[in-house]
Structures are given as structure tokens and as C-alpha cells.
Amino acid sequence: MVEDPAWLRAIVVPGQTAADDAALMRLAIAVGLASIAHTTGGPFAALVTTASRAVVAVAVNAVVPSHDPTAHAEVTAIRRAAAALQRPRLAAHTLITTCAPCVMCAGAVHWAGLSAVVAGARTGDAEARGFVEGPVGFDVAAFLCARGVAYREDVEREGAVELLRRYDGPIY
């Protein structure tokens, strides 16, 4: 796996902890803002954390720079966490994501066996910027909850929406 750039390591490192989900979301938003400033990545960031809120993995959207339509922040964070823990199932772990997961990312959450998802911005917030998040009417909360994944939305939503607003790169 490629080493994280210095700008990312300066914001968050594996093992770092936070007091609560809001603090973790602010950390994810800071990562997203730095990504916009330092790369051609999109306005999305994600963390995978333990039940005690220790960061296992961090990732930013890399669809454009990697030419990989699956390089969403959530999928990349899940891949990194699974590699770090050397197992494909991430039970008792939480995904902190600056925006509600799209249909692909929701599927990855399910297949990884994550226990919870904490989201900042809503699907409609990303769609208002032009991003396509999945089929019209897809309810990420209902999908995840039906599969036993706790879902919490609107955590630091204002900051997460501001992250989307600050992005002026390609919409995909």
C-alpha cells in the first residue's frame, strides 16, 4: 500500500483517538479540506475507527487522480482498515464519513461487516453539487439498518456541507 502523504499524516495518524463522533467528523472534514488543497481528489473523506474511537484507517476520495471510479473515500478507508487488521470483516468498527455513503459504499459497508456508520452531509447535499449517489430514492439509512448497521446522520453536517461547497473540481 502507498504511504500516506505528509499533509495527511500531519492531520491524522492510525491509533489517534477522539472524544466523540463529532470530534471524529471534524477530523474527517479537516482531512477532506486538506485533500482539496493538496490534491485533485474530491470533497469526501472517511475514517474507520474502533469502538473506543481509535482511528484504524483514513482515506480521501481519489477517483479523479487514480482514474478509478471505485476509489471513493469510504471504500478506500475500508480497504485500508481490512489490510491493517489483516481480515476482511470489520465488526465492532465504525465508518466516519463526511457524506452519506453512495450505493456502492453502502454495499462495501455491508460486506465489510461494519457495526456503524456516522455521516456528515446527506445524499441530497452531494447531489445538489452534481454528484450521482445511486438510484433515485435509494435510502442508505434503511439499507444499512436492515442489515444491522447502526446509522447516524447529520453529525457536523454544516461543516460537511461546507466541504462540498469548497470543492471546485470535476464532478463525477
Short mmCIF file of C-alpha atoms in Angstrom, two decimals, residues 60-168:
data_model
loop_
_atom_site.label_atom_id
_atom_site.label_comp_id
_atom_site.label_asym_id
_atom_site.label_seq_id
_atom_site.Cartn_x
_atom_site.Cartn_y
_atom_site.Cartn_z
CA VAL A 60 -9.87 10.62 0.82
CA ASN A 61 -11.68 10.36 -2.45
CA ALA A 62 -9.20 9.56 -5.22
CA VAL A 63 -11.50 8.87 -8.19
CA VAL A 64 -10.05 11.59 -10.42
CA PRO A 65 -6.30 11.27 -9.70
CA SER A 66 -6.37 7.45 -9.78
CA HIS A 67 -8.78 7.16 -12.74
CA ASP A 68 -10.61 4.59 -10.58
CA PRO A 69 -14.39 5.00 -10.20
CA THR A 70 -14.32 2.80 -7.09
CA ALA A 71 -11.73 4.95 -5.26
CA HIS A 72 -14.31 6.57 -3.02
CA ALA A 73 -13.08 7.62 0.42
CA GLU A 74 -15.31 5.08 2.18
CA VAL A 75 -14.21 2.11 0.06
CA THR A 76 -10.56 3.11 0.34
CA ALA A 77 -10.81 3.53 4.14
CA ILE A 78 -12.45 0.10 4.41
CA ARG A 79 -9.74 -1.47 2.24
CA ARG A 80 -7.01 0.15 4.34
CA ALA A 81 -8.60 -0.93 7.63
CA ALA A 82 -9.02 -4.51 6.43
CA ALA A 83 -5.37 -4.56 5.31
CA ALA A 84 -4.15 -3.05 8.60
CA LEU A 85 -6.15 -5.57 10.63
CA GLN A 86 -5.44 -8.38 8.15
CA ARG A 87 -9.04 -9.53 8.00
CA PRO A 88 -11.96 -8.86 5.64
CA ARG A 89 -14.60 -8.34 8.34
CA LEU A 90 -14.64 -5.17 10.43
CA ALA A 91 -17.22 -6.00 13.10
CA ALA A 92 -17.13 -3.61 16.08
CA HIS A 93 -15.74 -0.86 13.83
CA THR A 94 -17.35 2.39 12.69
CA LEU A 95 -17.10 4.27 9.41
CA ILE A 96 -16.99 8.04 9.87
CA THR A 97 -17.77 9.63 6.51
CA THR A 98 -18.16 13.26 5.52
CA CYS A 99 -21.16 12.38 3.35
CA ALA A 100 -23.80 9.69 3.38
CA PRO A 101 -22.46 6.63 1.56
CA CYS A 102 -23.46 6.17 -2.08
CA VAL A 103 -24.96 2.86 -3.13
CA MET A 104 -21.51 1.33 -3.84
CA CYS A 105 -20.08 2.44 -0.50
CA ALA A 106 -23.18 1.22 1.37
CA GLY A 107 -22.61 -2.19 -0.20
CA ALA A 108 -18.97 -2.12 0.92
CA VAL A 109 -20.07 -1.26 4.48
CA HIS A 110 -22.41 -4.25 4.44
CA TRP A 111 -19.82 -6.67 3.03
CA ALA A 112 -17.15 -5.47 5.47
CA GLY A 113 -19.49 -6.11 8.40
CA LEU A 114 -19.02 -2.67 9.94
CA SER A 115 -21.15 -2.09 13.03
CA ALA A 116 -21.96 1.56 12.45
CA VAL A 117 -21.79 4.48 10.04
CA VAL A 118 -21.65 8.12 11.11
CA ALA A 119 -22.35 10.54 8.25
CA GLY A 120 -21.97 14.32 7.96
CA ALA A 121 -23.64 15.62 4.81
CA ARG A 122 -26.71 13.97 3.34
CA THR A 123 -27.08 12.32 -0.05
CA GLY A 124 -29.10 15.32 -1.24
CA ASP A 125 -26.27 17.66 -0.29
CA ALA A 126 -23.87 15.81 -2.63
CA GLU A 127 -26.49 15.53 -5.35
CA ALA A 128 -27.12 19.28 -5.13
CA ARG A 129 -23.46 19.75 -6.12
CA GLY A 130 -23.95 17.39 -9.10
CA PHE A 131 -22.64 14.10 -7.72
CA VAL A 132 -24.62 10.96 -8.57
CA GLU A 133 -25.04 8.92 -5.39
CA GLY A 134 -27.10 6.00 -6.68
CA PRO A 135 -30.58 5.17 -7.86
CA VAL A 136 -33.23 7.83 -7.29
CA GLY A 137 -34.90 7.10 -3.98
CA PHE A 138 -32.12 4.92 -2.57
CA ASP A 139 -32.37 5.17 1.21
CA VAL A 140 -28.91 4.46 2.62
CA ALA A 141 -30.14 4.56 6.23
CA ALA A 142 -32.87 1.98 5.58
CA PHE A 143 -30.50 -0.23 3.60
CA LEU A 144 -27.85 -0.26 6.33
CA CYS A 145 -30.26 -0.52 9.26
CA ALA A 146 -31.98 -3.51 7.60
CA ARG A 147 -28.56 -5.20 7.63
CA GLY A 148 -27.89 -4.46 11.30
CA VAL A 149 -25.62 -1.47 10.75
CA ALA A 150 -26.34 1.45 13.07
CA TYR A 151 -26.65 4.67 11.09
CA ARG A 152 -26.31 8.20 12.41
CA GLU A 153 -26.57 11.21 10.11
CA ASP A 154 -26.15 14.98 10.25
CA VAL A 155 -23.10 14.81 12.55
CA GLU A 156 -21.33 18.15 11.98
CA ARG A 157 -23.48 18.49 8.85
CA GLU A 158 -22.78 22.20 8.41
CA GLY A 159 -19.03 21.59 8.19
CA ALA A 160 -19.51 18.63 5.87
CA VAL A 161 -21.73 20.66 3.54
CA GLU A 162 -19.14 23.46 3.55
CA LEU A 163 -16.56 20.86 2.46
CA LEU A 164 -18.77 20.02 -0.55
CA ARG A 165 -19.21 23.74 -1.34
CA ARG A 166 -15.46 24.40 -1.34
CA TYR A 167 -14.76 21.75 -3.97
CA ASP A 168 -14.43 23.19 -7.49
#
